[in-house]
Short mmCIF file of C-alpha atoms and ligand atoms in Angstrom, two decimals:
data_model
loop_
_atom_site.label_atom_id
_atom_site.label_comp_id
_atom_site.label_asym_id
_atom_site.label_seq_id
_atom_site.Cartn_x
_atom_site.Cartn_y
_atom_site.Cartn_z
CA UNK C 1 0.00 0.00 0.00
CA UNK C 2 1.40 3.31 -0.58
CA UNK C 3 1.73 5.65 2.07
CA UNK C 4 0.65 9.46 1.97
CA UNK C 5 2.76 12.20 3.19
CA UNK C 6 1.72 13.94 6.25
CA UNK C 7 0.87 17.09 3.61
CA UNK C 8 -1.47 14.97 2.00
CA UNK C 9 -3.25 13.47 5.28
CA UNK C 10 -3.58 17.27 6.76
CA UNK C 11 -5.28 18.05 3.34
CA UNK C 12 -7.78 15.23 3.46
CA UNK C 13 -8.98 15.78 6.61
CA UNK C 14 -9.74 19.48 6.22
CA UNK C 15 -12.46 18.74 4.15
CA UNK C 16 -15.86 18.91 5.48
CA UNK C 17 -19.11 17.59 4.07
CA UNK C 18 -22.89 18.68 5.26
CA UNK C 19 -24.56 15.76 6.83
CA UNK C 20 -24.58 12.42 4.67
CA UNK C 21 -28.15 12.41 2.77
CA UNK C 22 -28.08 9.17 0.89
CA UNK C 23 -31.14 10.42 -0.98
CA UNK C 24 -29.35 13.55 -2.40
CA UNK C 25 -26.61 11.42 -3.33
CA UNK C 26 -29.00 8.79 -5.00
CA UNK C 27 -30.57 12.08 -6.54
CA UNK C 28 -26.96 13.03 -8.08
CA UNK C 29 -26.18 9.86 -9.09
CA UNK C 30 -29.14 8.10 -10.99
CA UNK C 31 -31.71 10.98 -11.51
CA UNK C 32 -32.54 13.21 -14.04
CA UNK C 33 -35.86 14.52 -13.07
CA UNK C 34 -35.57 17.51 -15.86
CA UNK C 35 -34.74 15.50 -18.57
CA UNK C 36 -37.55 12.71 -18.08
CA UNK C 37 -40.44 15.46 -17.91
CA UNK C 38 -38.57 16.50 -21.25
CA UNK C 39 -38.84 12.94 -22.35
CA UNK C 40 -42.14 12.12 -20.98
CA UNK C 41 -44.17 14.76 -22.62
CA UNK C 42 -42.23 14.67 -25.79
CA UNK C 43 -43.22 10.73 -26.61
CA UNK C 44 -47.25 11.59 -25.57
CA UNK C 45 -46.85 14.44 -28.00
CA UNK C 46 -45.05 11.87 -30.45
CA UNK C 47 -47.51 9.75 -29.80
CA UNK C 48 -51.01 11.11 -29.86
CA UNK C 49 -50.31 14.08 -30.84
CA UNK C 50 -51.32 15.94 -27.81
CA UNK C 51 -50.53 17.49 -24.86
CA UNK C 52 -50.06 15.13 -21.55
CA UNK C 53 -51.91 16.85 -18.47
CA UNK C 54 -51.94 14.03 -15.63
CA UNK C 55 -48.66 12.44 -14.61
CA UNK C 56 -48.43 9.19 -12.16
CA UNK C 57 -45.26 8.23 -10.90
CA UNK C 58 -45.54 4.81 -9.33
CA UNK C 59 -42.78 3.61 -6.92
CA UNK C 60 -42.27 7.74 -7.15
CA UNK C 61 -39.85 7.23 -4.13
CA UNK C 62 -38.95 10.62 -3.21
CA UNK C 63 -41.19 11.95 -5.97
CA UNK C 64 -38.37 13.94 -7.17
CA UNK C 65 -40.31 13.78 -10.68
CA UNK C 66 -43.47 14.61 -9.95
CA UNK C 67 -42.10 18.01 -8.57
CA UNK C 68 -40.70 18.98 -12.20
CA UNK C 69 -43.43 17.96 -13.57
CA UNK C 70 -46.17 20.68 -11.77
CA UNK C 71 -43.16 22.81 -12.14
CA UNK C 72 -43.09 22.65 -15.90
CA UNK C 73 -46.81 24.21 -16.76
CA UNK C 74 -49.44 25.31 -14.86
CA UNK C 75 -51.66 22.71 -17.03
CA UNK C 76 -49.74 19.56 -15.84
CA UNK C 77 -50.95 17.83 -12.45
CA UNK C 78 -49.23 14.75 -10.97
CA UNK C 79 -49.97 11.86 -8.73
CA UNK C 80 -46.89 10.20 -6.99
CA UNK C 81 -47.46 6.73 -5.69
CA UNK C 82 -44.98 4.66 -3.26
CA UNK C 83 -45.53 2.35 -0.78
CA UNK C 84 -42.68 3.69 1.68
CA UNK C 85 -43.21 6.44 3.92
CA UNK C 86 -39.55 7.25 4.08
CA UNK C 87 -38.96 8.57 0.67
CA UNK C 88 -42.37 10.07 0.47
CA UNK C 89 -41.28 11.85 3.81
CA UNK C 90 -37.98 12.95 2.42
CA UNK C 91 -39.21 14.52 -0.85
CA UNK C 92 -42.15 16.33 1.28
CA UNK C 93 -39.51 18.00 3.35
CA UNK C 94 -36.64 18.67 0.68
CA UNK C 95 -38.73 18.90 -2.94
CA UNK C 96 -41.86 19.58 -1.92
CA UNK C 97 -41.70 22.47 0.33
CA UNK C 98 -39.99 24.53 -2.47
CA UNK C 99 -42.84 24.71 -4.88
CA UNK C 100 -45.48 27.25 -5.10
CA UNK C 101 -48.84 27.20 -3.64
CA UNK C 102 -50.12 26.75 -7.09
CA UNK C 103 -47.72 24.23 -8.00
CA UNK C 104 -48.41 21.91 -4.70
CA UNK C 105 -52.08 21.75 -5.41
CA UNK C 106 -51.60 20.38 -8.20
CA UNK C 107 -49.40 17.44 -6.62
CA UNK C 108 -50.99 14.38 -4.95
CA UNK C 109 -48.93 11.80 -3.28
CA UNK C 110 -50.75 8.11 -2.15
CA UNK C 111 -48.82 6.01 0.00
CA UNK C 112 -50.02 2.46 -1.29
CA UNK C 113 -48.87 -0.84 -2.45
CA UNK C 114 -49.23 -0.65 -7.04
CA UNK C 115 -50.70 -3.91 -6.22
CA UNK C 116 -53.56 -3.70 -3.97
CA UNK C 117 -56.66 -4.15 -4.58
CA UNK C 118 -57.62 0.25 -4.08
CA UNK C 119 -56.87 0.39 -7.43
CA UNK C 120 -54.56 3.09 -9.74
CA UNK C 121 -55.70 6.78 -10.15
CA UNK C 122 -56.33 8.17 -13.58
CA UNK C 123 -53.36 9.46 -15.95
CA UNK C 124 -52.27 10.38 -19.61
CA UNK C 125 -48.70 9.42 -18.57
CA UNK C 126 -47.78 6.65 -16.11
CA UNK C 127 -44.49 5.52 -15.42
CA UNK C 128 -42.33 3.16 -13.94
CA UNK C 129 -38.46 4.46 -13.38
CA UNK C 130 -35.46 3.50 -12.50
CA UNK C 131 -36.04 0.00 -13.37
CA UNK C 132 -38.54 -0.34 -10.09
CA UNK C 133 -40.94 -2.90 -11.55
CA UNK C 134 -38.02 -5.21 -11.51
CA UNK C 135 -39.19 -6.33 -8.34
CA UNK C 136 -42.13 -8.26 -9.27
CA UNK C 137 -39.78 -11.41 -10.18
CA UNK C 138 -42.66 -13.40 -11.69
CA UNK C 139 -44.47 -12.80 -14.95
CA UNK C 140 -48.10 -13.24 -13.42
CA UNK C 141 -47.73 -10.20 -10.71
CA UNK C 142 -46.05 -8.03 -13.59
CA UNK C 143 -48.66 -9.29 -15.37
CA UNK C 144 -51.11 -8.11 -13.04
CA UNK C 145 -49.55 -4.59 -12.47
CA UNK C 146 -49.78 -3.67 -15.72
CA UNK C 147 -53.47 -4.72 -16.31
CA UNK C 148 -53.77 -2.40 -13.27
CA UNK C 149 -51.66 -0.03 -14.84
CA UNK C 150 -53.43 -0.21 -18.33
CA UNK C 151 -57.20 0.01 -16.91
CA UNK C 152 -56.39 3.38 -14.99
CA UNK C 153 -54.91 4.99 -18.57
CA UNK C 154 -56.78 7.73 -20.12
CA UNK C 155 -57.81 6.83 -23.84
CA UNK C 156 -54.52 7.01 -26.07
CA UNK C 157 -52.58 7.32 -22.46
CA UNK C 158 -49.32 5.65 -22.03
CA UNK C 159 -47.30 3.52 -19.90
CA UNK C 160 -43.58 4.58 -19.94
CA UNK C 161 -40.97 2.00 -18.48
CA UNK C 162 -37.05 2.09 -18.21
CA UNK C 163 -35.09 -1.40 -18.70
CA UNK C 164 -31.00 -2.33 -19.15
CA UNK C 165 -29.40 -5.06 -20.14
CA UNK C 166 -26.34 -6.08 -22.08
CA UNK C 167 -23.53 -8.42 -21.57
CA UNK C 168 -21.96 -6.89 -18.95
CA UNK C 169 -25.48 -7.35 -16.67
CA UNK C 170 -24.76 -11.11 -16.74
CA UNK C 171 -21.86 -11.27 -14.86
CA UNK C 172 -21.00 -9.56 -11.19
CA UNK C 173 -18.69 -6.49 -11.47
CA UNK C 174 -18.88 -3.14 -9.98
CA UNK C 175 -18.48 -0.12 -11.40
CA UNK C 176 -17.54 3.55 -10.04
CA UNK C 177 -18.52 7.01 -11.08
CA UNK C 178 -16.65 10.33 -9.36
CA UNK C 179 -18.64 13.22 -8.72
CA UNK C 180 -15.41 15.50 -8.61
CA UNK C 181 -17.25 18.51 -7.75
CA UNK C 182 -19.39 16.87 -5.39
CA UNK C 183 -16.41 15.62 -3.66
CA UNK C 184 -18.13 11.84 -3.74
CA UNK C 185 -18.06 8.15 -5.60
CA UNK C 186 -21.28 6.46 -6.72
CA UNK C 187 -21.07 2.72 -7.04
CA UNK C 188 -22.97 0.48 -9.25
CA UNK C 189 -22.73 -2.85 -7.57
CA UNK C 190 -24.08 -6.12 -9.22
CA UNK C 191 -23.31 -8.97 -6.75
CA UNK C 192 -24.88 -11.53 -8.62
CA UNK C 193 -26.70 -12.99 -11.65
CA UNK C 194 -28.53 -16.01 -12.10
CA UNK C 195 -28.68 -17.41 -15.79
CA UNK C 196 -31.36 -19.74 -14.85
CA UNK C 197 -34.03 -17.23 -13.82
CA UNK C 198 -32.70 -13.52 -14.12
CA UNK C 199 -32.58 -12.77 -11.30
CA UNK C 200 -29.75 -10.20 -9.89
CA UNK C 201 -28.79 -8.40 -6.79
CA UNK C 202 -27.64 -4.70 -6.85
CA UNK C 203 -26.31 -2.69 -4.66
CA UNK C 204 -25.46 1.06 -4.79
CA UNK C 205 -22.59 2.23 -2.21
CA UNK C 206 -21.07 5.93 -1.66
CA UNK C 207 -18.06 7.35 -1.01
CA UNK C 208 -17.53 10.74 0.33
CA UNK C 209 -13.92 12.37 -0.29
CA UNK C 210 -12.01 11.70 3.26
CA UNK C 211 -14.36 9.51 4.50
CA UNK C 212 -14.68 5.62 4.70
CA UNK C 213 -16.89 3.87 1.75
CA UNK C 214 -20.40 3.40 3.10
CA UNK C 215 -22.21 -0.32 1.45
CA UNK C 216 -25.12 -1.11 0.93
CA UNK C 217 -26.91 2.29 1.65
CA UNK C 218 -29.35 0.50 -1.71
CA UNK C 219 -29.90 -2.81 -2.06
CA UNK C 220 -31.59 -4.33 -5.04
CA UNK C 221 -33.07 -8.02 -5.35
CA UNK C 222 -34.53 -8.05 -9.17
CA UNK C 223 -35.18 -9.67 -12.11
CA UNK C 224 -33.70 -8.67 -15.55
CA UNK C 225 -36.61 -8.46 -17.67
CA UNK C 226 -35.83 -8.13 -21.59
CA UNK C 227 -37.77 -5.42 -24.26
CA UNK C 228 -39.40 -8.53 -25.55
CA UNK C 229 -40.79 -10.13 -22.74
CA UNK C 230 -42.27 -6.23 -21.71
CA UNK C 231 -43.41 -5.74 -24.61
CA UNK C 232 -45.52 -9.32 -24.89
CA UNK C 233 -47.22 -8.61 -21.64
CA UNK C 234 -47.85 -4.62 -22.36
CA UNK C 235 -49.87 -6.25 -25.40
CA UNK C 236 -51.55 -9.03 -23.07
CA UNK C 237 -53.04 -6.58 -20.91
CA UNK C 238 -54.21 -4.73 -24.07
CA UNK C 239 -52.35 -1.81 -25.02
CA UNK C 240 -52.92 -1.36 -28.74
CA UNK C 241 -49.47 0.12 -29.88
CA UNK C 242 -45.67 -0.71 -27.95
CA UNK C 243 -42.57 0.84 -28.92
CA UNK C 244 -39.10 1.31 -28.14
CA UNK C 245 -36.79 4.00 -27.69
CA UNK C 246 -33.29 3.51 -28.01
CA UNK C 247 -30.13 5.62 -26.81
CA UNK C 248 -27.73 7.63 -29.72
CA UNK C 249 -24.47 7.47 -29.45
CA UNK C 250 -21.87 10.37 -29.27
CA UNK C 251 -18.52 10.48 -31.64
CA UNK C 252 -16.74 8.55 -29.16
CA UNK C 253 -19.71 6.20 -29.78
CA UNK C 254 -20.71 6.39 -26.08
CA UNK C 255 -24.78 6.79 -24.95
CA UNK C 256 -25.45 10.62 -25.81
CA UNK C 257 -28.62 10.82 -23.87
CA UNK C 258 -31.10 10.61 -26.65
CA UNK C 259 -34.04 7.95 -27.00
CA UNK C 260 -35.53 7.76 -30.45
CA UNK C 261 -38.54 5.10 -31.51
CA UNK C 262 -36.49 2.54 -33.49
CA UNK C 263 -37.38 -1.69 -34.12
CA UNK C 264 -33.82 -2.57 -34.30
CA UNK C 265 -31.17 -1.78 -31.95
CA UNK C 266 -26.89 -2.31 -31.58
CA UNK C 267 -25.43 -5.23 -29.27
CA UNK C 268 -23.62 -3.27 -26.90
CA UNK C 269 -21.99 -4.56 -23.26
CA UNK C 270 -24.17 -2.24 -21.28
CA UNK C 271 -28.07 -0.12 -22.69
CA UNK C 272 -30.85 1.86 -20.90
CA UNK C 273 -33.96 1.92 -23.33
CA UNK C 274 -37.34 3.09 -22.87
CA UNK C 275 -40.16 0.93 -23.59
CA UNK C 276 -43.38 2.42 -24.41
CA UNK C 277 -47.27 1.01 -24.05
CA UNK C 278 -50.32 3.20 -25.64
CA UNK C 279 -54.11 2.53 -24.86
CA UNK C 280 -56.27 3.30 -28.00
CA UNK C 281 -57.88 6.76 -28.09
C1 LIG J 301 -35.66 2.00 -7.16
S1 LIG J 301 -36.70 3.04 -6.17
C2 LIG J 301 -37.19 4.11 -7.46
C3 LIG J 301 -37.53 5.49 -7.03
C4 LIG J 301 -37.83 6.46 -8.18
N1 LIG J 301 -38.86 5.95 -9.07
C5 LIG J 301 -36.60 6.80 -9.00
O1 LIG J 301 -36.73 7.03 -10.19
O2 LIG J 301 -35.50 6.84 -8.52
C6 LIG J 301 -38.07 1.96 -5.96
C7 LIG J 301 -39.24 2.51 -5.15
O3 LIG J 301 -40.34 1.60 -5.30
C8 LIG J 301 -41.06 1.53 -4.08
N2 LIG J 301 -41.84 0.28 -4.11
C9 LIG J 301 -41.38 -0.99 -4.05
N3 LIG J 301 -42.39 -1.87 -4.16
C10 LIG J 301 -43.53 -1.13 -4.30
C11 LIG J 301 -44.89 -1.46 -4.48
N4 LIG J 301 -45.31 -2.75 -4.53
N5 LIG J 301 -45.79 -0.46 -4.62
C12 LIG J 301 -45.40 0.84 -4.57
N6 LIG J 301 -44.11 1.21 -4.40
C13 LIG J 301 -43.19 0.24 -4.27
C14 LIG J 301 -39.98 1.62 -3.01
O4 LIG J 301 -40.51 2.05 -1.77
C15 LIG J 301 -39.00 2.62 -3.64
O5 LIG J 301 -39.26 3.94 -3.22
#
């Protein structure tokens, strides 16, 4: 191991952090609330030709989302959904209390299982981010959210879903990103992959610059579902039209952030795509 200079120690230990907030980190790290309202109202226009009004967010988390969204126009009202108090509790305090009086009437948030049996409030845009449905491990509960999911669609609504995959999700490795301004790592952690079923476990750790690496502060038990499994059952449960948006690449042929509808993608070792189900009008 190689040693530091005393020069070096002083210098790490002088640096101070605010208190660690490993939902502000998560925020940093794996959301981009801006650029999904961009993307969200963009495919319903695409789409149907329309304007979106009503957004739900289910497993909205910290609702992070939902907040940009009533942000964006006064015509656009959202419903965030998540069966944990915690998050819900964080984004009240932190996102929440910064909007307008206008802007938090038109913001609902249900604490409730997707699943039970209450039922799914009314939208032109629902979605399902940050991979959460990969959860539901079997095809006859993913099955059965998205019947829920398709019966609470407005006519020519639709259901908006984020999946990965590639060659690199079939094996355990762990990757780390540096926020250098933000003086912290992010860790993308996949522990484990099963062949026979899918299934994976994920964690996300943090490191803070001078401080030790904290594991585990996410922990992820899913299953890998492919675009053409999602697609089969957004069909099943009777969406008229699916369709998937792929990710452009940049000159150094890396991701460049934008999705267009395409029926033919590029084998590459790691891809983010958005898959999209539409009711009929
Ligand atoms: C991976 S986080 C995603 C948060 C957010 N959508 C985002 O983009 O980062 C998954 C969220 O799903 C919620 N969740 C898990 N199972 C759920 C269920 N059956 N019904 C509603 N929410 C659920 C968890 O409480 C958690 O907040």
């Amino acid at each position: 191991m190689r040693r530091q200079s005393r020069k070096q120690n002083m210098k790490k230990k002088s640096i101070t952090h605010p208190p660690f907030d490993k939902y502000e980190l998560y925020k940093e790290s794996v959301q981009s609330p801006e650029a999904d309202v961009e993307f969200l109202k963009n495919a319903y226009q695409e789409l149907s030709g329309k304007k979106p009004a009503i957004l739900r967010e289910d497993f909205c988390g910290t609702f992070a989302l939902c907040c940009e969204w009533v942000k964006f126009s006064p015509e656009h009202l959202a419903i965030g959904l998540d069966i944990d108090q915690e998050p819900i509790g964080y984004g009240k305090e932190k996102y929440f209390s910064e909007l307008d009086e206008a802007e938090k009437e038109r913001l609902t948030l249900i604490e409730r299982d997707v699943l039970s049996e209450e039922g799914l409030p009314s939208a032109d845009i629902v979605c399902a981010l940050n991979f959460s449905y990969f959860c539901f491990k079997d095809r006859e509960t993913l099955k059965r959210y998205f019947q829920k999911v398709a019966d609470s669609l407005n006519p020519g609504g639709i259901f908006v879903l984020d999946c990965f995959g590639g060659g690199k999700c079939c094996e355990a490795n762990e990757e780390e990103t540096e926020f250098t301004d933000l003086k912290f790592s992010y860790f993308w952690d996949q522990d484990s992959y099963d062949p026979l079923n899918n299934h994976a476990k994920f964690y996300i750790h943090f490191k803070r610059h001078g401080e030790k690496k904290r594991e585990r502060v996410f922990t992820y038990d899913w299953r890998m579902w492919s675009i053409p499994e999602l697609r089969d059952i957004l069909k099943e449960v009777g969406l008229a039209e699916t369709h998937t948006y792929w990710e452009g690449n940049d000159e150094d042929g890396e991701g460049n952030g934008v999705f267009s509808k395409t029926e033919s993608g590029e084998e590459c070792e790691s891809w983010v795509a958005y898959i999209v189900g539409r009711k009929a009008p």
